[in-house]
Tab-separated table of C-alpha atoms in Angstrom:
chain	number	residue	atom	x	y	z
A	19	UNK	CA	121.592	78.829	49.392
A	20	UNK	CA	117.889	78.036	49.002
A	21	UNK	CA	115.608	77.611	51.959
A	22	UNK	CA	114.077	74.560	50.302
A	23	UNK	CA	114.474	72.444	47.204
A	24	UNK	CA	111.218	70.769	46.189
A	25	UNK	CA	111.889	67.642	44.139
A	26	UNK	CA	108.868	66.982	41.940
A	27	UNK	CA	106.630	69.218	39.846
A	28	UNK	CA	103.295	67.460	40.296
A	29	UNK	CA	100.401	68.640	42.478
A	30	UNK	CA	102.295	68.026	45.734
A	31	UNK	CA	105.478	69.738	44.565
A	32	UNK	CA	103.660	72.766	43.144
A	33	UNK	CA	101.575	73.250	46.282
A	34	UNK	CA	104.687	72.981	48.453
A	35	UNK	CA	106.419	75.598	46.321
A	36	UNK	CA	103.445	77.976	46.447
A	37	UNK	CA	103.121	77.705	50.223
A	38	UNK	CA	106.839	78.214	50.816
A	39	UNK	CA	106.935	81.226	48.490
A	40	UNK	CA	103.986	82.749	50.340
A	41	UNK	CA	105.947	82.225	53.550
A	42	UNK	CA	108.719	84.337	51.984
A	43	UNK	CA	111.049	81.385	51.568
A	44	UNK	CA	113.524	81.104	48.717
A	45	UNK	CA	112.455	77.930	46.954
A	46	UNK	CA	113.215	76.028	43.752
A	47	UNK	CA	111.031	73.321	42.203
A	48	UNK	CA	112.714	70.547	40.248
A	49	UNK	CA	110.296	69.230	37.648
A	50	UNK	CA	111.009	66.096	35.616
A	51	UNK	CA	107.874	66.714	33.547
A	52	UNK	CA	106.446	63.259	34.221
A	53	UNK	CA	103.831	63.897	36.871
A	54	UNK	CA	101.396	61.018	37.235
A	55	UNK	CA	98.637	63.624	37.360
A	56	UNK	CA	99.332	64.544	33.734
A	57	UNK	CA	97.864	61.173	32.689
A	58	UNK	CA	94.469	61.800	34.314
A	59	UNK	CA	91.924	62.227	31.494
A	60	UNK	CA	89.468	63.918	33.854
A	61	UNK	CA	89.191	63.804	37.635
A	62	UNK	CA	85.619	63.889	38.873
A	63	UNK	CA	86.272	63.630	42.607
A	64	UNK	CA	88.587	66.612	43.072
A	65	UNK	CA	86.803	69.255	45.181
A	66	UNK	CA	85.463	72.423	43.498
A	67	UNK	CA	85.295	70.913	39.999
A	68	UNK	CA	81.766	69.478	39.700
A	69	UNK	CA	82.253	68.714	35.989
A	70	UNK	CA	85.690	67.226	36.548
A	71	UNK	CA	89.065	68.559	35.452
A	72	UNK	CA	91.754	66.981	33.240
A	73	UNK	CA	95.054	66.408	35.013
A	74	UNK	CA	97.037	68.501	32.547
A	75	UNK	CA	94.653	71.436	32.981
A	76	UNK	CA	94.958	71.222	36.761
A	77	UNK	CA	98.749	71.148	36.548
A	78	UNK	CA	98.779	74.130	34.186
A	79	UNK	CA	96.589	76.167	36.545
A	80	UNK	CA	98.835	75.300	39.469
A	81	UNK	CA	101.944	76.135	37.460
A	82	UNK	CA	100.424	79.506	36.535
A	83	UNK	CA	99.722	80.147	40.214
A	84	UNK	CA	103.283	79.230	41.179
A	85	UNK	CA	104.680	81.523	38.471
A	86	UNK	CA	103.197	84.542	40.275
A	87	UNK	CA	105.812	84.107	42.988
A	88	UNK	CA	109.593	84.167	42.969
A	89	UNK	CA	109.860	80.416	42.556
A	90	UNK	CA	112.694	79.121	40.421
A	91	UNK	CA	111.591	76.226	38.215
A	92	UNK	CA	114.272	73.804	36.996
A	93	UNK	CA	113.305	71.328	34.290
A	94	UNK	CA	115.018	67.977	34.763
A	95	UNK	CA	115.279	64.979	37.043
A	96	UNK	CA	117.238	65.225	40.253
A	97	UNK	CA	120.263	62.984	39.800
A	98	UNK	CA	121.129	62.843	43.489
A	99	UNK	CA	120.589	64.495	46.844
A	100	UNK	CA	123.405	64.449	49.407
A	101	UNK	CA	123.650	65.686	52.958
A	102	UNK	CA	126.429	68.291	53.334
A	103	UNK	CA	127.106	69.179	56.968
A	104	UNK	CA	124.051	71.303	57.826
A	105	UNK	CA	122.534	71.499	54.334
A	106	UNK	CA	121.597	69.419	51.282
A	107	UNK	CA	123.142	69.385	47.815
A	108	UNK	CA	120.861	68.421	44.939
A	109	UNK	CA	122.328	67.653	41.518
A	110	UNK	CA	120.079	68.481	38.566
A	111	UNK	CA	120.590	69.600	34.959
A	112	UNK	CA	124.308	70.094	35.465
A	113	UNK	CA	123.820	72.235	38.570
A	114	UNK	CA	124.377	71.611	42.270
A	115	UNK	CA	121.723	73.315	44.360
A	116	UNK	CA	122.348	73.918	48.047
A	117	UNK	CA	119.385	74.137	50.408
A	118	UNK	CA	118.570	74.109	54.089
A	119	UNK	CA	115.751	71.618	53.520
A	120	UNK	CA	114.240	69.284	50.913
A	121	UNK	CA	110.643	68.293	50.213
A	122	UNK	CA	110.495	65.054	48.249
A	123	UNK	CA	107.385	64.941	46.039
A	124	UNK	CA	108.657	62.516	43.423
A	125	UNK	CA	105.514	60.371	43.195
A	126	UNK	CA	105.406	56.873	41.777
A	127	UNK	CA	105.278	55.026	38.470
A	128	UNK	CA	102.448	52.637	37.634
A	129	UNK	CA	103.496	49.302	36.174
A	130	UNK	CA	101.354	49.213	33.039
A	131	UNK	CA	100.603	46.238	30.787
A	132	UNK	CA	103.415	45.636	28.250
A	133	UNK	CA	101.532	47.347	25.446
A	134	UNK	CA	103.176	49.989	23.233
A	135	UNK	CA	100.065	52.170	23.549
A	136	UNK	CA	99.510	51.669	27.296
A	137	UNK	CA	100.362	55.239	28.322
A	138	UNK	CA	98.185	56.668	25.550
A	139	UNK	CA	95.288	54.468	26.653
A	140	UNK	CA	95.626	55.756	30.231
A	141	UNK	CA	95.661	59.365	29.055
A	142	UNK	CA	92.576	58.749	26.900
A	143	UNK	CA	90.721	57.019	29.727
A	144	UNK	CA	90.519	53.566	28.090
A	145	UNK	CA	92.904	52.030	30.632
A	146	UNK	CA	92.154	52.949	34.230
A	147	UNK	CA	94.385	53.007	37.301
A	148	UNK	CA	92.274	54.147	40.252
A	149	UNK	CA	88.823	52.788	41.134
A	150	UNK	CA	88.588	55.301	43.977
A	151	UNK	CA	88.973	58.071	41.395
A	152	UNK	CA	86.555	56.889	38.719
A	153	UNK	CA	84.725	53.763	39.864
A	154	UNK	CA	81.536	55.808	40.156
A	155	UNK	CA	81.631	56.522	36.411
A	156	UNK	CA	81.528	52.795	35.532
A	157	UNK	CA	77.798	52.856	36.199
A	158	UNK	CA	77.315	49.081	36.272
A	159	UNK	CA	79.379	48.252	33.186
A	160	UNK	CA	81.414	45.001	33.063
A	161	UNK	CA	84.878	45.438	34.583
A	162	UNK	CA	88.169	43.652	33.955
A	163	UNK	CA	91.092	43.952	36.380
A	164	UNK	CA	94.487	43.097	34.893
A	165	UNK	CA	96.825	41.451	37.402
A	166	UNK	CA	97.610	38.254	39.259
A	167	UNK	CA	98.466	39.374	42.793
A	168	UNK	CA	96.585	40.072	46.011
A	169	UNK	CA	96.521	43.709	44.925
A	170	UNK	CA	94.458	42.749	41.863
A	171	UNK	CA	92.097	40.694	44.016
A	172	UNK	CA	91.572	43.578	46.458
A	173	UNK	CA	90.901	45.939	43.572
A	174	UNK	CA	88.416	43.542	41.974
A	175	UNK	CA	86.546	43.188	45.256
A	176	UNK	CA	86.535	46.959	45.727
A	177	UNK	CA	84.999	47.376	42.252
A	178	UNK	CA	82.012	45.243	43.276
A	179	UNK	CA	80.729	48.501	44.786
A	180	UNK	CA	80.209	49.779	41.238
A	181	UNK	CA	79.477	46.690	39.145
A	182	UNK	CA	78.296	43.125	39.699
A	183	UNK	CA	80.235	41.945	36.618
A	184	UNK	CA	83.902	41.939	37.669
A	185	UNK	CA	86.608	39.739	36.120
A	186	UNK	CA	90.281	39.308	37.005
A	187	UNK	CA	92.425	38.628	33.929
A	188	UNK	CA	95.885	37.320	34.804
A	189	UNK	CA	97.032	37.448	31.141
A	190	UNK	CA	98.514	33.957	31.318
A	191	UNK	CA	100.205	34.286	34.711
A	192	UNK	CA	99.453	32.151	37.759
A	193	UNK	CA	97.877	33.764	40.785
A	194	UNK	CA	100.665	34.956	43.078
A	195	UNK	CA	100.184	34.994	46.856
A	196	UNK	CA	96.485	34.232	46.619
A	197	UNK	CA	94.385	31.248	45.526
A	198	UNK	CA	91.239	31.101	43.463
A	199	UNK	CA	89.404	29.973	46.603
A	200	UNK	CA	90.170	33.378	48.154
A	201	UNK	CA	88.149	35.215	45.510
A	202	UNK	CA	84.694	36.584	46.153
A	203	UNK	CA	82.212	34.195	44.549
A	204	UNK	CA	80.957	36.961	42.256
A	205	UNK	CA	84.453	37.682	40.863
A	206	UNK	CA	85.259	35.746	37.702
A	207	UNK	CA	88.816	34.591	36.887
A	208	UNK	CA	90.317	34.364	33.386
A	209	UNK	CA	93.864	32.996	33.142
A	210	UNK	CA	94.196	32.896	29.342
A	211	UNK	CA	96.855	35.050	27.725
A	212	UNK	CA	95.631	38.219	26.104
A	213	UNK	CA	95.844	38.142	22.310
A	214	UNK	CA	94.808	41.713	21.521
A	215	UNK	CA	93.137	44.829	22.822
A	216	UNK	CA	91.519	47.801	21.117
A	217	UNK	CA	89.807	50.994	22.271
A	218	UNK	CA	86.022	50.872	22.366
A	219	UNK	CA	83.268	53.404	22.887
A	220	UNK	CA	82.843	55.421	26.080
A	221	UNK	CA	86.394	55.001	27.391
A	222	UNK	CA	86.188	51.219	27.293
A	223	UNK	CA	88.386	48.465	25.818
A	224	UNK	CA	87.587	45.317	23.895
A	225	UNK	CA	89.783	42.331	24.735
A	226	UNK	CA	90.461	39.111	22.850
A	227	UNK	CA	92.134	36.186	24.589
A	228	UNK	CA	94.195	33.332	23.185
A	229	UNK	CA	91.662	30.677	22.356
A	230	UNK	CA	89.223	33.142	20.843
A	231	UNK	CA	87.103	34.346	23.768
A	232	UNK	CA	86.269	38.046	23.738
A	233	UNK	CA	85.125	40.716	26.145
A	234	UNK	CA	83.593	43.724	24.412
A	235	UNK	CA	83.276	47.270	25.745
A	236	UNK	CA	84.598	46.610	29.251
A	237	UNK	CA	86.044	49.038	31.774
A	238	UNK	CA	89.647	47.877	32.254
A	239	UNK	CA	91.829	48.555	35.287
A	240	UNK	CA	95.534	47.826	35.509
A	241	UNK	CA	96.408	46.448	38.951
A	242	UNK	CA	99.973	45.372	38.211
A	243	UNK	CA	101.521	47.429	40.981
A	244	UNK	CA	103.600	50.583	41.104
A	245	UNK	CA	107.155	51.715	41.791
A	246	UNK	CA	107.676	54.572	44.253
A	247	UNK	CA	110.228	57.119	43.050
A	248	UNK	CA	112.123	57.091	46.318
A	249	UNK	CA	115.729	56.461	45.269
A	250	UNK	CA	116.966	59.927	46.202
A	251	UNK	CA	115.318	59.619	49.601
A	252	UNK	CA	116.945	56.250	50.226
A	253	UNK	CA	120.332	57.636	49.171
A	254	UNK	CA	120.156	60.408	51.751
A	255	UNK	CA	119.312	57.935	54.521
A	256	UNK	CA	115.517	58.042	54.614
A	257	UNK	CA	113.970	54.844	55.936
A	258	UNK	CA	111.427	53.332	53.504
A	259	UNK	CA	108.562	50.933	54.077
A	260	UNK	CA	108.356	47.459	52.513
A	261	UNK	CA	106.832	48.909	49.324
A	262	UNK	CA	109.626	51.441	48.961
A	263	UNK	CA	107.402	54.344	49.969
A	264	UNK	CA	108.299	56.990	52.543
A	265	UNK	CA	106.741	56.884	56.014
A	266	UNK	CA	106.371	60.299	57.641
A	267	UNK	CA	105.114	61.730	60.885
A	268	UNK	CA	102.005	63.931	61.112
A	269	UNK	CA	104.036	66.910	59.859
A	270	UNK	CA	105.463	65.041	56.831
A	271	UNK	CA	108.885	64.783	58.443
A	272	UNK	CA	111.042	61.734	57.692
A	273	UNK	CA	113.745	60.252	59.892
A	274	UNK	CA	116.267	62.606	58.211
A	275	UNK	CA	116.205	66.077	59.715
A	276	UNK	CA	114.704	68.750	57.413
A	277	UNK	CA	113.930	66.182	54.713
A	278	UNK	CA	110.163	66.007	54.188
A	279	UNK	CA	107.945	64.018	51.834
A	280	UNK	CA	104.501	64.529	50.322
A	281	UNK	CA	102.281	63.001	47.649
A	282	UNK	CA	102.125	59.522	46.160
A	283	UNK	CA	105.682	58.643	47.233
A	284	UNK	CA	104.440	58.767	50.834
A	285	UNK	CA	102.750	55.838	52.531
A	286	UNK	CA	98.983	56.272	52.299
A	287	UNK	CA	96.151	57.111	49.898
A	288	UNK	CA	97.058	58.178	46.349
A	289	UNK	CA	94.673	61.071	45.759
A	290	UNK	CA	95.153	64.627	44.492
A	291	UNK	CA	93.597	66.164	47.582
A	292	UNK	CA	95.749	64.058	49.903
A	293	UNK	CA	98.937	64.977	48.021
A	294	UNK	CA	98.100	68.675	48.176
A	295	UNK	CA	97.259	68.567	51.884
A	296	UNK	CA	100.487	66.727	52.659
A	297	UNK	CA	102.422	69.354	50.693
A	298	UNK	CA	100.791	72.173	52.660
A	299	UNK	CA	101.722	70.463	55.924
A	300	UNK	CA	105.293	69.772	54.746
A	301	UNK	CA	105.828	73.364	53.629
A	302	UNK	CA	104.618	74.832	56.934
A	303	UNK	CA	106.702	72.301	58.896
A	304	UNK	CA	109.804	73.190	56.858
A	305	UNK	CA	109.174	76.901	57.418
A	306	UNK	CA	108.764	76.459	61.170
A	307	UNK	CA	111.788	74.177	61.457
A	308	UNK	CA	113.950	76.679	59.549
A	309	UNK	CA	112.844	79.450	61.899
A	310	UNK	CA	114.437	77.514	64.749
A	311	UNK	CA	117.876	77.253	63.146
């Protein structure tokens, strides 16, 4: 019987495991090996790294820190979590792990453009996902936001803080839930389908549209939405918000007793520092709640 099963091996899951281990709790981290943080080419806004740090390097340092404690690390995706009387049963890699509590740090998946090299482009920095993370590095360059929803419009307007040359490219789709009249006057709209894309210098992309128009050396953001990885939470009875993310209280508790959530799967701001702070809070809450059993 574990004190806690942490589902997710990204920044939130690793921090939760480290904190619980330092609180002398028996903990296991389930790691599917697909942390969103692993795609970050270099984060420049994470505290204490003035020259930035690649996501994979950050994860490796955190994994090394976790390995100093008696934390079991299971590689695989959690198939299911079920409530069993006064404990939880988590199925993973052919095993059934029993625990007094669960911290869900499963993150989310970005819906990328339907390009075979989309993930590679994100990892190399040519295709961007977070203007909060790296908008500062645009430094006035032309920007293209891929998407056709209100989310894309909000992102384009946000990027006006970093560039006065912002374009929304719907890639042939009609605007959904928003009209062209709703756009800021300085935001350009291109509805032509995209014919091709290729990496350009300085982490940029060059785009060619059907009809022959081109945009060279532009900073490109994908704003096509994301899918929270919250299926196991839903299955155990956790109430989700309209986006499928997990609402929590100020101690990262959900509506299911001793089932906590932290990181990008939780309603709120998707940032490394936020995910880590939520994990710290969740781990301490789990420890205190277990003390009362």
